[in-house]
């Protein structure tokens, strides 16, 4: 029997995003976001207007049920809760000067509820929910103007919540914009029409905005800690052939250069070579180099899959917004995402070697089909042993990485309450410890039920990981 030990102040918790859980898409002055016209997630074309088939319009109604939900998180013993602030609740169009007071009030209420239970909020400033108006008028982050709009948004929420929030994340999975320009960059031009020049220019705008937010946060809230958020995906060579090893190294550089800029404060040398080969010349303003020097305090990331890379062109499998060559040693989830707990230990070691900054795992979990059943005492529940097993294996590897000497601040499992999936916009792909009664046709009471994993995670937190023993 092997056990792992977690530090005393380890931040255990869960994570959600506004667009995937709140619903109330047009209430209290909220403007539309790109999510309101993406009924199929990244798997289908956007619609002109919001349509009833879009599950995110109601989602799991966190907007009206946040008290009940946060009480259940507290019951599990959460030390931290990660959520995002829907930009279009605060600035309905995105380019106004004055914020929407009702939107600000909502997050005051959510924060007060967290603080009531001693739960530390971890706020994502932008999580795949660019105001639709900014997408339509400016083509999202392709326009440099977005930097100012984003920083105005930051200034308002920093000022309003500075006494309630210490931990902030600038952009969710910032590196996904190269692969999913609409969901990640609010760019309405179809991907096939975008050049590498267009994409890297948008990336540059986001990186400058992120560094600007770090600067602003440190000025306005000296005690605050700001992190970047990266879609982490260890990339293994498919074979020991040095050509494959080199291809894997290059793929990781392309994926992690975003973290390099945010953690080190400048573009890495290897990117110059890559951009030159691709004929990309990023347009920069003279002040950008200085702004980029505002580096993050910690590195946060999502982790679901690892992939393989080969020097040869090969067919790719499914993955978290970015596909990759499947690994013959790994099994996959029902959605084809390959499950690799050791990959989490690998990525923690890689990031810590690379940056020597504290790390925060802010997303990880298993999307699966759950079945509501009655337990022995007649209570409705879900017997989600598969989820418990997935999380146990992953958390054990987090413990091993901590033994390796990696500084890990905390772990927030993704979709701690069932919500609408980002890639496929389905409700049947569930991640939660809490089951929500709603299906993909919009039917259901929206009642909440504790799954078996709810009680298991409560024990993990209560014992600070001491129950994570592996035979
Ligand atoms: C990440 C996103 C989340 C989340 C998660 C799971 O890419 O940051 O918003 O949804 O992946 O993905 P999915 O919902 O597609 O299963």
CSV table of C-alpha atoms and ligand atoms in Angstrom, one decimal:
chain,number,residue,atom,x,y,z
A,1,UNK,CA,0.0,0.0,0.0
A,2,UNK,CA,1.5,3.4,-1.0
A,3,UNK,CA,0.4,6.7,0.5
A,4,UNK,CA,1.1,10.3,-0.6
A,5,UNK,CA,1.2,13.3,1.6
A,6,UNK,CA,-0.2,16.7,0.7
A,7,UNK,CA,0.9,20.1,2.3
A,8,UNK,CA,-1.2,21.4,5.1
A,9,UNK,CA,-2.5,24.5,3.2
A,10,UNK,CA,-3.3,22.6,0.0
A,11,UNK,CA,-6.3,24.2,-1.8
A,12,UNK,CA,-8.8,21.4,-2.5
A,13,UNK,CA,-11.9,22.4,-4.5
A,14,UNK,CA,-13.8,22.4,-7.8
A,15,UNK,CA,-14.2,24.5,-10.9
A,16,UNK,CA,-16.9,25.8,-13.2
A,17,UNK,CA,-17.3,28.5,-15.9
A,18,UNK,CA,-20.1,31.0,-16.1
A,19,UNK,CA,-21.3,30.1,-19.5
A,20,UNK,CA,-21.5,26.4,-18.7
A,21,UNK,CA,-23.4,26.6,-15.4
A,22,UNK,CA,-25.2,29.9,-14.9
A,23,UNK,CA,-27.9,30.0,-17.5
A,24,UNK,CA,-30.0,33.2,-17.2
A,25,UNK,CA,-28.4,34.2,-20.5
A,26,UNK,CA,-30.4,37.4,-20.9
A,27,UNK,CA,-31.4,38.2,-17.3
A,28,UNK,CA,-30.6,41.4,-15.3
A,29,UNK,CA,-29.1,43.2,-18.2
A,30,UNK,CA,-26.7,40.5,-19.4
A,31,UNK,CA,-25.6,40.9,-23.0
A,32,UNK,CA,-25.1,37.9,-25.4
A,33,UNK,CA,-21.8,36.1,-25.4
A,34,UNK,CA,-20.4,34.0,-28.2
A,35,UNK,CA,-21.6,30.9,-26.2
A,36,UNK,CA,-25.2,31.9,-26.7
A,37,UNK,CA,-24.9,31.3,-30.4
A,38,UNK,CA,-22.8,28.1,-30.2
A,39,UNK,CA,-25.5,25.4,-29.6
A,40,UNK,CA,-23.1,22.6,-30.7
A,41,UNK,CA,-20.0,23.9,-29.0
A,42,UNK,CA,-17.0,23.6,-31.3
A,43,UNK,CA,-18.7,20.8,-33.3
A,44,UNK,CA,-21.1,22.9,-35.3
A,45,UNK,CA,-21.5,26.3,-36.9
A,46,UNK,CA,-22.7,29.3,-34.8
A,47,UNK,CA,-26.3,30.4,-35.2
A,48,UNK,CA,-27.5,33.9,-35.9
A,49,UNK,CA,-29.5,34.2,-32.7
A,50,UNK,CA,-29.8,32.1,-29.5
A,51,UNK,CA,-31.9,29.0,-30.2
A,52,UNK,CA,-33.7,26.8,-27.7
A,53,UNK,CA,-31.5,23.8,-28.6
A,54,UNK,CA,-28.6,25.7,-26.9
A,55,UNK,CA,-28.4,24.1,-23.5
A,56,UNK,CA,-26.2,26.9,-22.2
A,57,UNK,CA,-29.1,29.4,-22.1
A,58,UNK,CA,-30.4,27.7,-19.0
A,59,UNK,CA,-27.4,25.4,-18.3
A,60,UNK,CA,-27.8,24.2,-14.7
A,61,UNK,CA,-29.3,27.4,-13.5
A,62,UNK,CA,-26.5,28.3,-11.1
A,63,UNK,CA,-27.6,31.9,-11.5
A,64,UNK,CA,-30.6,31.2,-9.3
A,65,UNK,CA,-29.3,28.2,-7.3
A,66,UNK,CA,-25.8,29.4,-6.4
A,67,UNK,CA,-26.7,29.3,-2.7
A,68,UNK,CA,-27.7,25.7,-2.7
A,69,UNK,CA,-24.7,24.7,-4.8
A,70,UNK,CA,-22.1,26.6,-2.7
A,71,UNK,CA,-23.6,25.0,0.4
A,72,UNK,CA,-23.0,21.6,-1.1
A,73,UNK,CA,-19.5,22.5,-2.0
A,74,UNK,CA,-19.0,23.6,1.6
A,75,UNK,CA,-20.5,20.3,2.7
A,76,UNK,CA,-17.7,18.6,0.7
A,77,UNK,CA,-15.2,20.8,2.5
A,78,UNK,CA,-14.0,22.9,-0.4
A,79,UNK,CA,-11.2,25.2,0.4
A,80,UNK,CA,-11.4,26.9,-3.0
A,81,UNK,CA,-14.0,27.4,-5.7
A,82,UNK,CA,-13.0,28.4,-9.2
A,83,UNK,CA,-15.6,30.2,-11.3
A,84,UNK,CA,-15.5,32.8,-14.1
A,85,UNK,CA,-17.2,36.2,-14.3
A,86,UNK,CA,-19.3,36.4,-17.5
A,87,UNK,CA,-17.9,39.5,-19.2
A,88,UNK,CA,-21.2,40.2,-20.8
A,89,UNK,CA,-23.0,40.4,-17.5
A,90,UNK,CA,-20.7,43.2,-16.5
A,91,UNK,CA,-20.3,44.9,-19.9
A,92,UNK,CA,-23.3,43.6,-22.0
A,93,UNK,CA,-21.6,44.6,-25.3
A,94,UNK,CA,-18.0,44.7,-24.1
A,95,UNK,CA,-17.1,48.2,-25.4
A,96,UNK,CA,-19.2,50.4,-23.0
A,97,UNK,CA,-17.7,52.7,-20.5
A,98,UNK,CA,-20.1,52.0,-17.6
A,99,UNK,CA,-20.7,48.5,-16.1
A,100,UNK,CA,-24.0,46.8,-15.4
A,101,UNK,CA,-24.6,47.1,-11.7
A,102,UNK,CA,-26.9,44.1,-11.5
A,103,UNK,CA,-24.2,41.9,-13.0
A,104,UNK,CA,-21.7,43.2,-10.5
A,105,UNK,CA,-24.1,42.5,-7.7
A,106,UNK,CA,-24.6,38.9,-8.7
A,107,UNK,CA,-20.9,38.1,-8.3
A,108,UNK,CA,-20.9,40.0,-5.0
A,109,UNK,CA,-23.5,37.6,-3.9
A,110,UNK,CA,-21.6,34.6,-5.1
A,111,UNK,CA,-18.4,35.8,-3.4
A,112,UNK,CA,-20.2,36.5,-0.1
A,113,UNK,CA,-21.6,33.0,-0.2
A,114,UNK,CA,-18.2,31.5,-0.7
A,115,UNK,CA,-16.6,33.6,2.0
A,116,UNK,CA,-19.4,32.7,4.5
A,117,UNK,CA,-18.1,29.1,4.4
A,118,UNK,CA,-14.4,30.1,4.3
A,119,UNK,CA,-14.1,29.1,0.7
A,120,UNK,CA,-11.3,30.9,-1.2
A,121,UNK,CA,-12.6,32.2,-4.6
A,122,UNK,CA,-10.4,31.7,-7.6
A,123,UNK,CA,-11.7,33.9,-10.4
A,124,UNK,CA,-11.2,33.3,-14.1
A,125,UNK,CA,-11.5,36.7,-15.8
A,126,UNK,CA,-12.2,35.3,-19.3
A,127,UNK,CA,-13.4,31.8,-19.8
A,128,UNK,CA,-14.5,31.2,-23.4
A,129,UNK,CA,-17.3,33.9,-23.1
A,130,UNK,CA,-16.3,36.9,-25.1
A,131,UNK,CA,-19.3,39.3,-25.5
A,132,UNK,CA,-20.9,38.6,-28.9
A,133,UNK,CA,-20.8,42.3,-29.9
A,134,UNK,CA,-17.0,42.2,-29.6
A,135,UNK,CA,-16.9,39.2,-31.9
A,136,UNK,CA,-19.3,40.7,-34.4
A,137,UNK,CA,-17.9,44.2,-34.5
A,138,UNK,CA,-14.1,43.6,-34.0
A,139,UNK,CA,-13.7,39.9,-34.9
A,140,UNK,CA,-12.7,39.3,-31.3
A,141,UNK,CA,-9.1,39.2,-30.3
A,142,UNK,CA,-7.9,39.9,-33.9
A,143,UNK,CA,-8.4,43.5,-33.0
A,144,UNK,CA,-6.0,45.4,-30.7
A,145,UNK,CA,-9.0,47.3,-29.4
A,146,UNK,CA,-9.9,44.2,-27.3
A,147,UNK,CA,-6.9,44.9,-25.0
A,148,UNK,CA,-8.5,48.1,-23.8
A,149,UNK,CA,-12.0,46.6,-23.4
A,150,UNK,CA,-10.6,43.7,-21.5
A,151,UNK,CA,-8.5,46.0,-19.2
A,152,UNK,CA,-11.5,48.2,-18.5
A,153,UNK,CA,-13.4,45.0,-17.5
A,154,UNK,CA,-10.4,44.1,-15.3
A,155,UNK,CA,-10.3,47.5,-13.7
A,156,UNK,CA,-14.0,47.3,-12.8
A,157,UNK,CA,-13.9,43.9,-11.3
A,158,UNK,CA,-10.6,44.4,-9.5
A,159,UNK,CA,-11.9,47.5,-7.9
A,160,UNK,CA,-15.2,45.9,-6.9
A,161,UNK,CA,-13.9,42.6,-5.6
A,162,UNK,CA,-10.5,43.6,-4.3
A,163,UNK,CA,-11.4,42.8,-0.7
A,164,UNK,CA,-13.0,39.5,-1.6
A,165,UNK,CA,-10.7,37.9,-4.2
A,166,UNK,CA,-7.0,37.1,-3.9
A,167,UNK,CA,-6.5,34.6,-6.7
A,168,UNK,CA,-7.1,35.5,-10.4
A,169,UNK,CA,-6.6,33.8,-13.7
A,170,UNK,CA,-6.4,36.0,-16.8
A,171,UNK,CA,-7.5,33.8,-19.7
A,172,UNK,CA,-8.8,30.2,-19.7
A,173,UNK,CA,-6.6,27.9,-21.7
A,174,UNK,CA,-5.0,30.8,-23.6
A,175,UNK,CA,-3.1,28.4,-25.9
A,176,UNK,CA,-6.3,27.0,-27.4
A,177,UNK,CA,-6.9,30.1,-29.6
A,178,UNK,CA,-4.6,28.7,-32.3
A,179,UNK,CA,-6.9,25.7,-32.6
A,180,UNK,CA,-10.3,27.0,-31.6
A,181,UNK,CA,-10.3,30.7,-32.6
A,182,UNK,CA,-14.1,31.3,-32.0
A,183,UNK,CA,-14.5,29.8,-28.5
A,184,UNK,CA,-11.1,30.9,-27.3
A,185,UNK,CA,-10.6,34.1,-29.2
A,186,UNK,CA,-14.1,35.3,-30.0
A,187,UNK,CA,-13.0,35.3,-33.7
A,188,UNK,CA,-16.1,34.9,-35.9
A,189,UNK,CA,-14.1,34.5,-39.2
A,190,UNK,CA,-14.1,30.8,-39.9
A,191,UNK,CA,-10.9,29.0,-39.0
A,192,UNK,CA,-10.2,27.9,-42.5
A,193,UNK,CA,-10.1,31.5,-43.6
A,194,UNK,CA,-7.6,32.6,-41.0
A,195,UNK,CA,-3.9,32.7,-41.7
A,196,UNK,CA,-1.2,32.0,-39.2
A,197,UNK,CA,-0.5,35.7,-39.3
A,198,UNK,CA,-4.1,36.4,-38.1
A,199,UNK,CA,-3.9,33.9,-35.4
A,200,UNK,CA,-0.6,34.9,-33.9
A,201,UNK,CA,-1.6,38.5,-34.0
A,202,UNK,CA,-4.6,37.6,-31.9
A,203,UNK,CA,-2.4,35.6,-29.6
A,204,UNK,CA,-0.2,38.6,-29.2
A,205,UNK,CA,-3.1,40.8,-28.2
A,206,UNK,CA,-4.2,38.3,-25.6
A,207,UNK,CA,-0.7,38.0,-24.2
A,208,UNK,CA,-0.4,41.8,-23.9
A,209,UNK,CA,-3.8,42.0,-22.3
A,210,UNK,CA,-2.9,39.3,-19.8
A,211,UNK,CA,0.3,41.0,-18.8
A,212,UNK,CA,-1.6,44.3,-18.6
A,213,UNK,CA,-4.0,42.6,-16.2
A,214,UNK,CA,-1.2,41.3,-14.1
A,215,UNK,CA,0.3,44.8,-13.8
A,216,UNK,CA,-3.1,46.3,-13.0
A,217,UNK,CA,-3.9,43.6,-10.4
A,218,UNK,CA,-0.5,44.1,-8.6
A,219,UNK,CA,-1.1,47.9,-8.6
A,220,UNK,CA,-4.7,47.8,-7.4
A,221,UNK,CA,-4.4,44.8,-5.1
A,222,UNK,CA,-0.8,44.4,-3.8
A,223,UNK,CA,-1.7,41.1,-2.0
A,224,UNK,CA,-3.3,39.5,-5.1
A,225,UNK,CA,-1.8,36.5,-6.9
A,226,UNK,CA,-2.4,36.3,-10.6
A,227,UNK,CA,-1.9,33.1,-12.7
A,228,UNK,CA,-1.9,32.2,-16.4
A,229,UNK,CA,-4.0,29.3,-17.4
A,230,UNK,CA,-2.7,26.8,-19.9
A,231,UNK,CA,-4.2,23.8,-21.6
A,232,UNK,CA,-1.5,21.3,-20.6
A,233,UNK,CA,-0.9,18.3,-22.8
A,234,UNK,CA,2.3,16.3,-22.4
A,235,UNK,CA,3.4,15.3,-25.9
A,236,UNK,CA,5.3,12.0,-26.1
A,237,UNK,CA,7.3,10.9,-29.1
A,238,UNK,CA,5.4,8.0,-30.8
A,239,UNK,CA,8.6,6.0,-31.0
A,240,UNK,CA,12.2,6.5,-29.8
A,241,UNK,CA,13.2,7.5,-33.3
A,242,UNK,CA,15.1,10.9,-32.8
A,243,UNK,CA,12.9,12.3,-35.6
A,244,UNK,CA,9.8,11.7,-33.5
A,245,UNK,CA,11.5,13.0,-30.3
A,246,UNK,CA,12.3,16.2,-32.1
A,247,UNK,CA,8.8,16.5,-33.5
A,248,UNK,CA,7.4,16.0,-29.9
A,249,UNK,CA,9.7,18.7,-28.6
A,250,UNK,CA,8.6,21.1,-31.3
A,251,UNK,CA,4.9,20.4,-30.7
A,252,UNK,CA,5.4,21.1,-26.9
A,253,UNK,CA,7.2,24.4,-27.7
A,254,UNK,CA,4.3,25.5,-29.9
A,255,UNK,CA,1.9,24.6,-27.1
A,256,UNK,CA,3.8,26.0,-24.2
A,257,UNK,CA,5.2,29.2,-25.6
A,258,UNK,CA,2.2,31.0,-24.2
A,259,UNK,CA,3.3,30.0,-20.7
A,260,UNK,CA,6.9,30.9,-21.5
A,261,UNK,CA,5.8,34.5,-22.4
A,262,UNK,CA,3.5,34.8,-19.3
A,263,UNK,CA,6.0,33.3,-16.9
A,264,UNK,CA,9.3,34.7,-18.3
A,265,UNK,CA,8.1,38.1,-19.6
A,266,UNK,CA,9.2,37.8,-23.2
A,267,UNK,CA,8.9,35.8,-26.4
A,268,UNK,CA,11.2,32.7,-26.4
A,269,UNK,CA,13.9,32.5,-29.1
A,270,UNK,CA,12.6,29.3,-30.6
A,271,UNK,CA,9.4,31.1,-31.6
A,272,UNK,CA,11.2,33.5,-33.8
A,273,UNK,CA,12.4,30.6,-35.9
A,274,UNK,CA,8.9,29.1,-36.1
A,275,UNK,CA,7.3,32.4,-37.0
A,276,UNK,CA,9.9,33.1,-39.7
A,277,UNK,CA,9.2,29.7,-41.2
A,278,UNK,CA,5.5,30.5,-41.2
A,279,UNK,CA,6.0,34.0,-42.7
A,280,UNK,CA,4.4,35.5,-39.6
A,281,UNK,CA,5.4,39.0,-38.5
A,282,UNK,CA,3.7,40.1,-35.3
A,283,UNK,CA,2.9,43.8,-35.2
A,284,UNK,CA,3.9,45.2,-31.9
A,285,UNK,CA,3.5,48.6,-30.3
A,286,UNK,CA,6.7,50.1,-28.7
A,287,UNK,CA,5.2,49.6,-25.2
A,288,UNK,CA,4.4,45.9,-25.6
A,289,UNK,CA,7.9,44.6,-24.7
A,290,UNK,CA,7.7,46.5,-21.3
A,291,UNK,CA,4.1,45.4,-20.6
A,292,UNK,CA,5.0,41.7,-21.3
A,293,UNK,CA,7.6,41.9,-18.4
A,294,UNK,CA,4.7,41.8,-15.9
A,295,UNK,CA,4.9,38.0,-15.3
A,296,UNK,CA,2.4,35.9,-13.5
A,297,UNK,CA,2.7,34.8,-9.8
A,298,UNK,CA,1.8,31.1,-10.5
A,299,UNK,CA,1.1,28.8,-13.4
A,300,UNK,CA,-2.3,27.2,-13.6
A,301,UNK,CA,-3.4,24.6,-16.1
A,302,UNK,CA,-6.1,22.1,-17.1
A,303,UNK,CA,-5.1,18.5,-17.6
A,304,UNK,CA,-7.2,15.8,-19.3
A,305,UNK,CA,-5.1,14.1,-21.9
A,306,UNK,CA,-1.6,13.4,-23.2
A,307,UNK,CA,-0.9,12.8,-26.9
A,308,UNK,CA,1.8,11.4,-29.1
A,309,UNK,CA,3.7,13.1,-31.9
A,310,UNK,CA,5.4,11.7,-34.9
A,311,UNK,CA,7.6,13.1,-37.7
A,312,UNK,CA,5.3,11.4,-40.1
A,313,UNK,CA,1.8,12.7,-40.8
A,314,UNK,CA,-0.7,10.5,-39.0
A,315,UNK,CA,-4.4,10.5,-38.1
A,316,UNK,CA,-5.3,12.3,-34.9
A,317,UNK,CA,-7.7,11.2,-32.2
A,318,UNK,CA,-10.1,13.2,-30.0
A,319,UNK,CA,-8.8,15.5,-27.2
A,320,UNK,CA,-9.4,18.6,-25.1
A,321,UNK,CA,-10.0,21.1,-28.0
A,322,UNK,CA,-6.6,20.0,-29.5
A,323,UNK,CA,-6.4,16.5,-31.0
A,324,UNK,CA,-3.3,14.4,-31.1
A,325,UNK,CA,-1.9,11.0,-32.2
A,326,UNK,CA,-3.3,8.3,-29.8
A,327,UNK,CA,-1.0,6.5,-27.5
A,328,UNK,CA,-1.2,2.7,-27.8
A,329,UNK,CA,-0.5,2.2,-24.1
A,330,UNK,CA,-3.6,4.2,-22.9
A,331,UNK,CA,-7.3,3.7,-22.7
A,332,UNK,CA,-9.8,6.4,-23.6
A,333,UNK,CA,-12.9,7.9,-22.0
A,334,UNK,CA,-16.4,7.5,-23.6
A,335,UNK,CA,-15.6,10.7,-25.6
A,336,UNK,CA,-12.2,9.3,-26.8
A,337,UNK,CA,-10.0,11.4,-24.5
A,338,UNK,CA,-7.0,9.2,-23.5
A,339,UNK,CA,-6.6,8.8,-19.8
A,340,UNK,CA,-3.1,9.2,-18.4
A,341,UNK,CA,-2.6,9.8,-14.7
A,342,UNK,CA,1.2,9.6,-14.9
A,343,UNK,CA,1.0,12.3,-17.5
A,344,UNK,CA,-0.1,14.7,-14.8
A,345,UNK,CA,3.0,14.0,-12.7
A,346,UNK,CA,5.1,14.5,-15.8
A,347,UNK,CA,3.5,17.8,-16.7
A,348,UNK,CA,3.8,19.0,-13.1
A,349,UNK,CA,7.5,18.2,-13.2
A,350,UNK,CA,8.0,19.8,-16.6
A,351,UNK,CA,6.3,23.0,-15.7
A,352,UNK,CA,8.2,23.3,-12.4
A,353,UNK,CA,11.5,22.6,-14.1
A,354,UNK,CA,10.7,25.2,-16.7
A,355,UNK,CA,9.4,28.0,-14.5
A,356,UNK,CA,10.1,27.4,-10.8
A,357,UNK,CA,6.8,29.0,-9.9
A,358,UNK,CA,4.0,27.5,-7.9
A,359,UNK,CA,1.6,25.4,-9.9
A,360,UNK,CA,-2.2,25.1,-9.6
A,361,UNK,CA,-4.2,22.3,-11.3
A,362,UNK,CA,-7.4,24.1,-12.0
A,363,UNK,CA,-9.1,21.5,-14.2
A,364,UNK,CA,-9.1,17.8,-14.3
A,365,UNK,CA,-11.8,15.2,-14.3
A,366,UNK,CA,-13.8,12.5,-16.2
A,367,UNK,CA,-16.7,13.3,-18.5
A,368,UNK,CA,-19.0,10.3,-18.4
A,369,UNK,CA,-22.6,9.2,-18.8
A,370,UNK,CA,-24.1,8.9,-15.3
A,371,UNK,CA,-27.2,7.0,-14.3
A,372,UNK,CA,-29.4,8.2,-11.4
A,373,UNK,CA,-30.3,5.2,-9.2
A,374,UNK,CA,-31.7,4.6,-5.7
A,375,UNK,CA,-29.3,3.6,-2.9
A,376,UNK,CA,-30.1,1.2,-0.1
A,377,UNK,CA,-31.7,4.0,2.0
A,378,UNK,CA,-33.9,5.0,-0.9
A,379,UNK,CA,-32.0,8.2,-1.8
A,380,UNK,CA,-31.2,9.1,-5.4
A,381,UNK,CA,-27.5,8.9,-6.3
A,382,UNK,CA,-25.0,7.9,-9.0
A,383,UNK,CA,-22.7,5.0,-8.4
A,384,UNK,CA,-19.8,6.6,-10.2
A,385,UNK,CA,-16.9,4.3,-9.2
A,386,UNK,CA,-15.3,5.1,-12.6
A,387,UNK,CA,-15.0,8.8,-11.6
A,388,UNK,CA,-13.6,8.0,-8.2
A,389,UNK,CA,-11.1,5.7,-9.8
A,390,UNK,CA,-10.1,8.3,-12.3
A,391,UNK,CA,-9.6,11.0,-9.7
A,392,UNK,CA,-7.9,8.7,-7.2
A,393,UNK,CA,-5.3,7.8,-9.9
A,394,UNK,CA,-4.7,11.4,-10.9
A,395,UNK,CA,-4.5,12.8,-7.3
A,396,UNK,CA,-2.1,10.0,-6.4
A,397,UNK,CA,0.2,11.3,-9.2
A,398,UNK,CA,-0.2,14.8,-7.8
A,399,UNK,CA,1.0,13.5,-4.5
A,400,UNK,CA,4.0,11.8,-6.3
A,401,UNK,CA,4.9,15.1,-8.0
A,402,UNK,CA,4.8,16.8,-4.6
A,403,UNK,CA,7.2,14.2,-3.4
A,404,UNK,CA,9.4,14.9,-6.4
A,405,UNK,CA,9.7,18.5,-5.0
A,406,UNK,CA,7.1,20.3,-7.1
A,407,UNK,CA,5.3,23.2,-5.5
A,408,UNK,CA,1.6,22.5,-6.0
A,409,UNK,CA,-0.9,25.1,-4.6
A,410,UNK,CA,-4.1,23.2,-5.1
A,411,UNK,CA,-6.4,21.2,-7.2
A,412,UNK,CA,-9.9,22.1,-8.5
A,413,UNK,CA,-11.7,19.3,-10.3
A,414,UNK,CA,-13.5,20.3,-13.4
A,415,UNK,CA,-17.3,20.6,-13.3
A,416,UNK,CA,-17.7,19.9,-9.6
A,417,UNK,CA,-21.4,20.1,-10.3
A,418,UNK,CA,-22.7,18.8,-13.7
A,419,UNK,CA,-22.7,21.4,-16.4
A,420,UNK,CA,-22.8,21.8,-20.1
A,421,UNK,CA,-19.7,20.6,-21.9
A,422,UNK,CA,-17.6,23.1,-23.7
A,423,UNK,CA,-16.6,21.1,-26.8
A,424,UNK,CA,-19.9,19.4,-27.5
A,425,UNK,CA,-22.4,21.5,-25.6
A,426,UNK,CA,-24.0,18.4,-24.1
A,427,UNK,CA,-25.4,17.8,-20.7
A,428,UNK,CA,-25.0,14.0,-20.8
A,429,UNK,CA,-21.2,14.5,-20.6
A,430,UNK,CA,-21.1,14.8,-16.8
A,431,UNK,CA,-18.1,15.7,-14.6
A,432,UNK,CA,-19.7,16.5,-11.3
A,433,UNK,CA,-19.8,15.2,-7.7
A,434,UNK,CA,-23.3,16.6,-7.8
A,435,UNK,CA,-25.8,15.3,-10.4
A,436,UNK,CA,-28.2,17.8,-12.0
A,437,UNK,CA,-31.5,16.5,-13.3
A,438,UNK,CA,-31.6,18.0,-16.8
A,439,UNK,CA,-31.0,16.3,-20.1
A,440,UNK,CA,-30.0,17.3,-23.6
A,441,UNK,CA,-33.6,18.0,-24.7
A,442,UNK,CA,-33.9,20.5,-21.8
A,443,UNK,CA,-36.1,18.2,-19.7
A,444,UNK,CA,-35.6,17.7,-16.0
A,445,UNK,CA,-36.4,19.3,-12.6
A,446,UNK,CA,-32.9,20.8,-12.2
A,447,UNK,CA,-32.8,19.1,-8.8
A,448,UNK,CA,-29.4,18.3,-7.3
A,449,UNK,CA,-28.3,14.8,-6.1
A,450,UNK,CA,-25.1,13.7,-4.3
A,451,UNK,CA,-23.2,11.1,-6.3
A,452,UNK,CA,-21.0,8.5,-4.6
A,453,UNK,CA,-18.0,10.6,-5.6
A,454,UNK,CA,-19.4,13.5,-3.5
A,455,UNK,CA,-18.8,11.5,-0.3
A,456,UNK,CA,-15.5,10.2,-1.5
A,457,UNK,CA,-14.1,13.7,-2.3
A,458,UNK,CA,-15.4,14.9,1.1
A,459,UNK,CA,-13.2,12.2,2.7
A,460,UNK,CA,-10.2,13.1,0.5
A,461,UNK,CA,-10.5,16.7,1.6
A,462,UNK,CA,-11.2,15.9,5.3
A,463,UNK,CA,-8.1,13.7,5.5
A,464,UNK,CA,-6.0,16.1,3.3
A,465,UNK,CA,-5.5,13.3,0.8
A,466,UNK,CA,-4.6,10.6,3.4
A,467,UNK,CA,-7.2,8.2,1.9
A,468,UNK,CA,-5.5,8.3,-1.5
A,469,UNK,CA,-3.6,5.0,-1.0
A,470,UNK,CA,-2.9,2.9,-4.0
A,471,UNK,CA,-2.5,-0.9,-3.7
B,1,LIG,C1,-11.6,22.7,-21.1
B,1,LIG,C2,-12.4,23.9,-20.7
B,1,LIG,C3,-13.6,23.8,-19.9
B,1,LIG,C4,-14.2,22.4,-19.9
B,1,LIG,C5,-13.3,21.2,-20.1
B,1,LIG,C6,-13.9,19.9,-20.4
B,1,LIG,O1,-11.2,22.8,-22.4
B,1,LIG,O2,-11.6,24.9,-20.1
B,1,LIG,O3,-14.5,24.8,-20.1
B,1,LIG,O4,-15.4,22.3,-20.5
B,1,LIG,O5,-12.3,21.5,-21.0
B,1,LIG,O6,-14.2,19.9,-21.7
B,1,LIG,P1,-15.6,19.4,-22.3
B,1,LIG,O7,-16.6,20.3,-21.6
B,1,LIG,O8,-15.6,19.6,-23.7
B,1,LIG,O9,-15.8,18.0,-21.9
